[in-house]
PDB file of C-alpha atoms in Angstrom:
ATOM      1  CA  MET A   1      73.111  82.336  -1.819  1.00 66.00           C
ATOM      2  CA  ARG A   2      72.461  79.032  -3.570  1.00 70.00           C
ATOM      3  CA  ARG A   3      75.631  77.519  -2.119  1.00 69.00           C
ATOM      4  CA  THR A   4      74.645  78.629   1.401  1.00 69.00           C
ATOM      5  CA  LEU A   5      71.201  77.115   0.955  1.00 56.00           C
ATOM      6  CA  MET A   6      72.741  73.828  -0.199  1.00 60.00           C
ATOM      7  CA  VAL A   7      75.101  73.727   2.820  1.00 61.00           C
ATOM      8  CA  LEU A   8      72.185  74.415   5.189  1.00 59.00           C
ATOM      9  CA  LEU A   9      70.097  71.714   3.534  1.00 57.00           C
ATOM     10  CA  ILE A  10      72.892  69.152   3.893  1.00 68.00           C
ATOM     11  CA  ALA A  11      73.492  70.157   7.519  1.00 59.00           C
ATOM     12  CA  ALA A  12      69.780  69.854   8.302  1.00 58.00           C
ATOM     13  CA  SER A  13      69.641  66.428   6.638  1.00 60.00           C
ATOM     14  CA  LEU A  14      72.601  65.215   8.687  1.00 56.00           C
ATOM     15  CA  GLY A  15      71.023  66.607  11.849  1.00 54.00           C
ATOM     16  CA  VAL A  16      67.743  64.800  11.211  1.00 50.00           C
ATOM     17  CA  ALA A  17      69.582  61.568  10.396  1.00 53.00           C
ATOM     18  CA  ALA A  18      71.580  61.843  13.630  1.00 54.00           C
ATOM     19  CA  CYS A  19      68.347  62.106  15.638  1.00 52.00           C
ATOM     20  CA  ALA A  20      66.940  58.887  14.211  1.00 49.00           C
ATOM     21  CA  SER A  21      66.869  56.063  16.724  1.00 45.00           C
ATOM     22  CA  LYS A  22      69.155  53.104  16.204  1.00 45.00           C
ATOM     23  CA  PRO A  23      67.610  49.687  15.696  1.00 41.00           C
ATOM     24  CA  ARG A  24      67.610  47.679  18.924  1.00 40.00           C
ATOM     25  CA  GLN A  25      70.371  45.131  19.213  1.00 39.00           C
ATOM     26  CA  GLN A  26      69.390  41.873  20.824  1.00 36.00           C
ATOM     27  CA  ASP A  27      71.751  40.992  23.644  1.00 36.00           C
ATOM     28  CA  ALA A  28      71.999  37.447  24.856  1.00 34.00           C
ATOM     29  CA  PRO A  29      69.751  37.304  27.914  1.00 35.00           C
ATOM     30  CA  ALA A  30      71.740  37.437  31.124  1.00 37.00           C
ATOM     31  CA  ASP A  31      69.212  35.245  32.895  1.00 37.00           C
ATOM     32  CA  ALA A  32      66.426  32.860  32.040  1.00 35.00           C
ATOM     33  CA  GLY A  33      63.753  35.444  32.796  1.00 37.00           C
ATOM     34  CA  ALA A  34      65.185  38.191  30.619  1.00 37.00           C
ATOM     35  CA  ALA A  35      63.165  39.609  27.762  1.00 36.00           C
ATOM     36  CA  SER A  36      64.183  38.772  24.229  1.00 34.00           C
ATOM     37  CA  GLY A  37      62.768  40.018  20.958  1.00 36.00           C
ATOM     38  CA  SER A  38      59.151  41.058  21.146  1.00 35.00           C
ATOM     39  CA  GLY A  39      58.161  38.155  23.416  1.00 37.00           C
ATOM     40  CA  VAL A  40      58.982  37.622  27.039  1.00 37.00           C
ATOM     41  CA  ASP A  41      59.771  34.477  28.986  1.00 38.00           C
ATOM     42  CA  THR A  42      57.507  34.687  32.017  1.00 37.00           C
ATOM     43  CA  ALA A  43      57.942  31.079  33.107  1.00 38.00           C
ATOM     44  CA  GLY A  44      59.584  32.156  36.371  1.00 39.00           C
ATOM     45  CA  VAL A  45      57.036  34.845  37.244  1.00 39.00           C
ATOM     46  CA  ASP A  46      54.279  33.670  39.525  1.00 39.00           C
ATOM     47  CA  ASP A  47      50.797  35.176  39.840  1.00 38.00           C
ATOM     48  CA  SER A  48      51.737  36.960  43.051  1.00 37.00           C
ATOM     49  CA  ALA A  49      54.095  39.151  41.006  1.00 37.00           C
ATOM     50  CA  ALA A  50      51.120  40.956  39.522  1.00 36.00           C
ATOM     51  CA  ALA A  51      49.837  41.565  43.033  1.00 36.00           C
ATOM     52  CA  GLY A  52      53.099  43.333  43.926  1.00 38.00           C
ATOM     53  CA  SER A  53      55.254  40.695  45.563  1.00 38.00           C
ATOM     54  CA  VAL A  54      58.658  39.322  44.616  1.00 40.00           C
ATOM     55  CA  ALA A  55      58.921  36.521  42.026  1.00 41.00           C
ATOM     56  CA  ALA A  56      61.436  33.707  41.671  1.00 41.00           C
ATOM     57  CA  ASP A  57      63.272  32.785  38.473  1.00 42.00           C
ATOM     58  CA  ASP A  58      63.455  29.195  37.310  1.00 43.00           C
ATOM     59  CA  GLY A  59      67.256  29.554  37.467  1.00 43.00           C
ATOM     60  CA  ALA A  60      68.172  27.137  34.666  1.00 46.00           C
ATOM     61  CA  GLY A  61      71.723  27.892  33.552  1.00 48.00           C
ATOM     62  CA  VAL A  62      71.948  31.064  35.608  1.00 49.00           C
ATOM     63  CA  PRO A  63      75.042  31.885  37.663  1.00 57.00           C
ATOM     64  CA  GLY A  64      74.626  32.528  41.357  1.00 63.00           C
ATOM     65  CA  PRO A  65      72.588  30.965  44.133  1.00 69.00           C
ATOM     66  CA  GLN A  66      69.424  29.009  43.293  1.00 72.00           C
ATOM     67  CA  GLU A  67      67.863  28.193  46.667  1.00 79.00           C
ATOM     68  CA  GLY A  68      65.375  29.873  48.987  1.00 83.00           C
ATOM     69  CA  LEU A  69      65.295  33.650  49.066  1.00 87.00           C
ATOM     70  CA  LEU A  70      68.383  33.814  46.854  1.00 89.00           C
ATOM     71  CA  ALA A  71      66.446  32.303  43.944  1.00 90.00           C
ATOM     72  CA  ARG A  72      64.148  35.330  44.062  1.00 92.00           C
ATOM     73  CA  ARG A  73      65.827  37.987  41.926  1.00 94.00           C
ATOM     74  CA  VAL A  74      63.121  40.477  41.007  1.00 96.00           C
ATOM     75  CA  ILE A  75      62.183  43.418  43.227  1.00 97.00           C
ATOM     76  CA  TYR A  76      58.871  45.096  42.362  1.00 97.00           C
ATOM     77  CA  PHE A  77      57.948  48.752  42.876  1.00 96.00           C
ATOM     78  CA  ASP A  78      54.807  50.834  43.152  1.00 96.00           C
ATOM     79  CA  PHE A  79      53.785  53.200  40.357  1.00 95.00           C
ATOM     80  CA  ASP A  80      56.181  56.146  39.941  1.00 95.00           C
ATOM     81  CA  SER A  81      58.194  55.073  42.992  1.00 96.00           C
ATOM     82  CA  SER A  82      61.736  53.991  43.748  1.00 96.00           C
ATOM     83  CA  GLU A  83      60.970  53.107  47.371  1.00 97.00           C
ATOM     84  CA  ILE A  84      61.687  49.482  48.237  1.00 96.00           C
ATOM     85  CA  ARG A  85      58.613  47.646  49.517  1.00 95.00           C
ATOM     86  CA  GLY A  86      58.654  45.872  52.853  1.00 92.00           C
ATOM     87  CA  GLU A  87      58.313  42.377  51.388  1.00 91.00           C
ATOM     88  CA  ALA A  88      61.500  42.874  49.350  1.00 95.00           C
ATOM     89  CA  THR A  89      63.759  43.645  52.313  1.00 95.00           C
ATOM     90  CA  GLU A  90      64.293  39.970  53.223  1.00 95.00           C
ATOM     91  CA  ILE A  91      65.245  39.104  49.649  1.00 95.00           C
ATOM     92  CA  ILE A  92      67.679  42.019  49.452  1.00 96.00           C
ATOM     93  CA  ALA A  93      69.172  41.069  52.844  1.00 96.00           C
ATOM     94  CA  ALA A  94      69.718  37.476  51.671  1.00 95.00           C
ATOM     95  CA  HIS A  95      71.498  38.657  48.512  1.00 96.00           C
ATOM     96  CA  ALA A  96      73.599  41.109  50.543  1.00 96.00           C
ATOM     97  CA  ARG A  97      74.715  38.323  52.911  1.00 95.00           C
ATOM     98  CA  TYR A  98      75.544  36.088  49.948  1.00 95.00           C
ATOM     99  CA  LEU A  99      77.588  38.834  48.278  1.00 96.00           C
ATOM    100  CA  ALA A 100      79.362  39.759  51.530  1.00 96.00           C
ATOM    101  CA  SER A 101      80.453  36.140  51.989  1.00 95.00           C
ATOM    102  CA  ARG A 102      81.705  35.916  48.383  1.00 95.00           C
ATOM    103  CA  PRO A 103      83.769  39.023  47.532  1.00 95.00           C
ATOM    104  CA  GLY A 104      84.503  37.835  43.978  1.00 95.00           C
ATOM    105  CA  THR A 105      80.837  37.631  43.011  1.00 96.00           C
ATOM    106  CA  ARG A 106      79.405  40.473  40.913  1.00 97.00           C
ATOM    107  CA  VAL A 107      75.825  41.424  40.114  1.00 97.00           C
ATOM    108  CA  ARG A 108      74.157  43.841  37.743  1.00 98.00           C
ATOM    109  CA  LEU A 109      71.030  45.608  38.967  1.00 98.00           C
ATOM    110  CA  GLU A 110      68.726  46.255  36.011  1.00 98.00           C
ATOM    111  CA  GLY A 111      66.097  48.951  36.570  1.00 97.00           C
ATOM    112  CA  HIS A 112      62.840  48.775  34.607  1.00 97.00           C
ATOM    113  CA  THR A 113      59.599  50.757  34.391  1.00 96.00           C
ATOM    114  CA  ASP A 114      56.177  50.384  32.866  1.00 95.00           C
ATOM    115  CA  GLU A 115      55.361  52.164  29.604  1.00 94.00           C
ATOM    116  CA  ARG A 116      53.728  55.205  31.178  1.00 94.00           C
ATOM    117  CA  GLY A 117      55.821  58.384  31.120  1.00 93.00           C
ATOM    118  CA  SER A 118      58.365  59.720  28.656  1.00 95.00           C
ATOM    119  CA  ARG A 119      61.368  57.650  27.631  1.00 96.00           C
ATOM    120  CA  GLU A 120      63.742  60.016  29.438  1.00 97.00           C
ATOM    121  CA  TYR A 121      61.670  59.984  32.626  1.00 97.00           C
ATOM    122  CA  ASN A 122      61.475  56.189  32.606  1.00 97.00           C
ATOM    123  CA  ILE A 123      65.233  55.808  32.119  1.00 97.00           C
ATOM    124  CA  ALA A 124      65.775  58.083  35.142  1.00 97.00           C
ATOM    125  CA  LEU A 125      63.157  56.220  37.219  1.00 97.00           C
ATOM    126  CA  GLY A 126      64.700  52.852  36.338  1.00 97.00           C
ATOM    127  CA  GLU A 127      68.085  54.213  37.433  1.00 98.00           C
ATOM    128  CA  ARG A 128      66.640  55.475  40.742  1.00 98.00           C
ATOM    129  CA  ARG A 129      65.146  52.034  41.367  1.00 98.00           C
ATOM    130  CA  ALA A 130      68.432  50.255  40.604  1.00 98.00           C
ATOM    131  CA  GLN A 131      70.316  52.702  42.842  1.00 98.00           C
ATOM    132  CA  ALA A 132      67.811  52.146  45.677  1.00 98.00           C
ATOM    133  CA  VAL A 133      68.460  48.393  45.559  1.00 98.00           C
ATOM    134  CA  ARG A 134      72.212  49.058  45.308  1.00 98.00           C
ATOM    135  CA  ARG A 135      72.146  51.243  48.439  1.00 98.00           C
ATOM    136  CA  ALA A 136      70.124  48.626  50.323  1.00 97.00           C
ATOM    137  CA  LEU A 137      72.580  45.869  49.355  1.00 97.00           C
ATOM    138  CA  MET A 138      75.563  47.997  50.396  1.00 97.00           C
ATOM    139  CA  LEU A 139      73.979  48.927  53.739  1.00 97.00           C
ATOM    140  CA  GLN A 140      73.662  45.221  54.470  1.00 96.00           C
ATOM    141  CA  GLY A 141      77.211  44.210  53.587  1.00 95.00           C
ATOM    142  CA  ALA A 142      77.675  43.996  49.812  1.00 96.00           C
ATOM    143  CA  ALA A 143      80.721  45.851  48.466  1.00 96.00           C
ATOM    144  CA  ASP A 144      80.450  48.714  45.992  1.00 96.00           C
ATOM    145  CA  THR A 145      82.806  46.899  43.614  1.00 97.00           C
ATOM    146  CA  GLN A 146      80.417  43.940  43.408  1.00 97.00           C
ATOM    147  CA  LEU A 147      77.499  46.009  42.136  1.00 97.00           C
ATOM    148  CA  SER A 148      76.764  47.702  38.833  1.00 97.00           C
ATOM    149  CA  THR A 149      73.531  49.343  37.737  1.00 97.00           C
ATOM    150  CA  VAL A 150      71.814  49.914  34.426  1.00 98.00           C
ATOM    151  CA  SER A 151      68.422  51.326  33.543  1.00 97.00           C
ATOM    152  CA  TYR A 152      66.401  50.008  30.648  1.00 97.00           C
ATOM    153  CA  GLY A 153      63.379  52.164  31.433  1.00 96.00           C
ATOM    154  CA  GLU A 154      60.412  50.816  29.492  1.00 94.00           C
ATOM    155  CA  GLU A 155      62.577  49.151  26.803  1.00 95.00           C
ATOM    156  CA  ARG A 156      62.536  45.565  28.156  1.00 95.00           C
ATOM    157  CA  PRO A 157      59.078  44.787  29.503  1.00 94.00           C
ATOM    158  CA  ALA A 158      58.552  41.553  31.420  1.00 95.00           C
ATOM    159  CA  ALA A 159      54.875  41.487  30.482  1.00 94.00           C
ATOM    160  CA  ALA A 160      53.135  42.684  27.345  1.00 93.00           C
ATOM    161  CA  GLY A 161      49.954  44.681  27.710  1.00 90.00           C
ATOM    162  CA  SER A 162      48.667  48.068  28.680  1.00 90.00           C
ATOM    163  CA  ASN A 163      46.857  47.217  31.882  1.00 93.00           C
ATOM    164  CA  GLU A 164      47.652  47.358  35.591  1.00 94.00           C
ATOM    165  CA  GLU A 165      48.629  43.683  35.770  1.00 93.00           C
ATOM    166  CA  ALA A 166      51.267  44.059  33.034  1.00 94.00           C
ATOM    167  CA  TRP A 167      52.458  47.416  34.356  1.00 95.00           C
ATOM    168  CA  ALA A 168      52.932  45.951  37.863  1.00 95.00           C
ATOM    169  CA  GLN A 169      55.211  43.215  36.456  1.00 96.00           C
ATOM    170  CA  ASN A 170      57.244  45.780  34.506  1.00 96.00           C
ATOM    171  CA  ARG A 171      58.013  48.059  37.491  1.00 96.00           C
ATOM    172  CA  ARG A 172      61.027  46.145  38.763  1.00 97.00           C
ATOM    173  CA  VAL A 173      64.742  45.735  39.393  1.00 98.00           C
ATOM    174  CA  GLU A 174      66.274  42.447  38.315  1.00 97.00           C
ATOM    175  CA  ILE A 175      69.295  41.127  40.219  1.00 96.00           C
ATOM    176  CA  VAL A 176      71.518  39.455  37.602  1.00 96.00           C
ATOM    177  CA  TYR A 177      74.501  37.425  38.813  1.00 95.00           C
ATOM    178  CA  LEU A 178      77.423  37.808  36.422  1.00 94.00           C
ATOM    179  CA  ASN A 179      79.646  35.028  37.796  1.00 87.00           C
TER     180      ASN A 179
END
């Protein structure tokens, strides 16, 4: 009986330890506007981003195109939605044309959400947003092999705060050129 109790106690301890979350590893930011640590570089985000438009990055040291619509690499979404807004269609079309004309170029579509909702729900919503942008790019000429998606959910906010302005900046897909 005592031996069984000891085995159960050890098994329960291992189970609890396995459920503990891992400390976050800091990746090198893929672009100049990527979040790092607990702060966020918002130098490339203009005030219209909070109003629900598409922002441009500053582009310093970032692979890929840096002019006109192609410099705009953040697609914003409405609350709890993965539907692409009308103002983002021109930006997506420009990136699709660029990718179609350069078959060796690859991008990663990073889906993000605001902090509202469970972690699991936000990961799924970020994935739906990234997939929506992926489908739009492919419909306009980008190849499947050029595109990868990842969802960070609420884990990499672009703006700190628990208000509508911050949440609006966090509901996004970032287009990150890899080469």
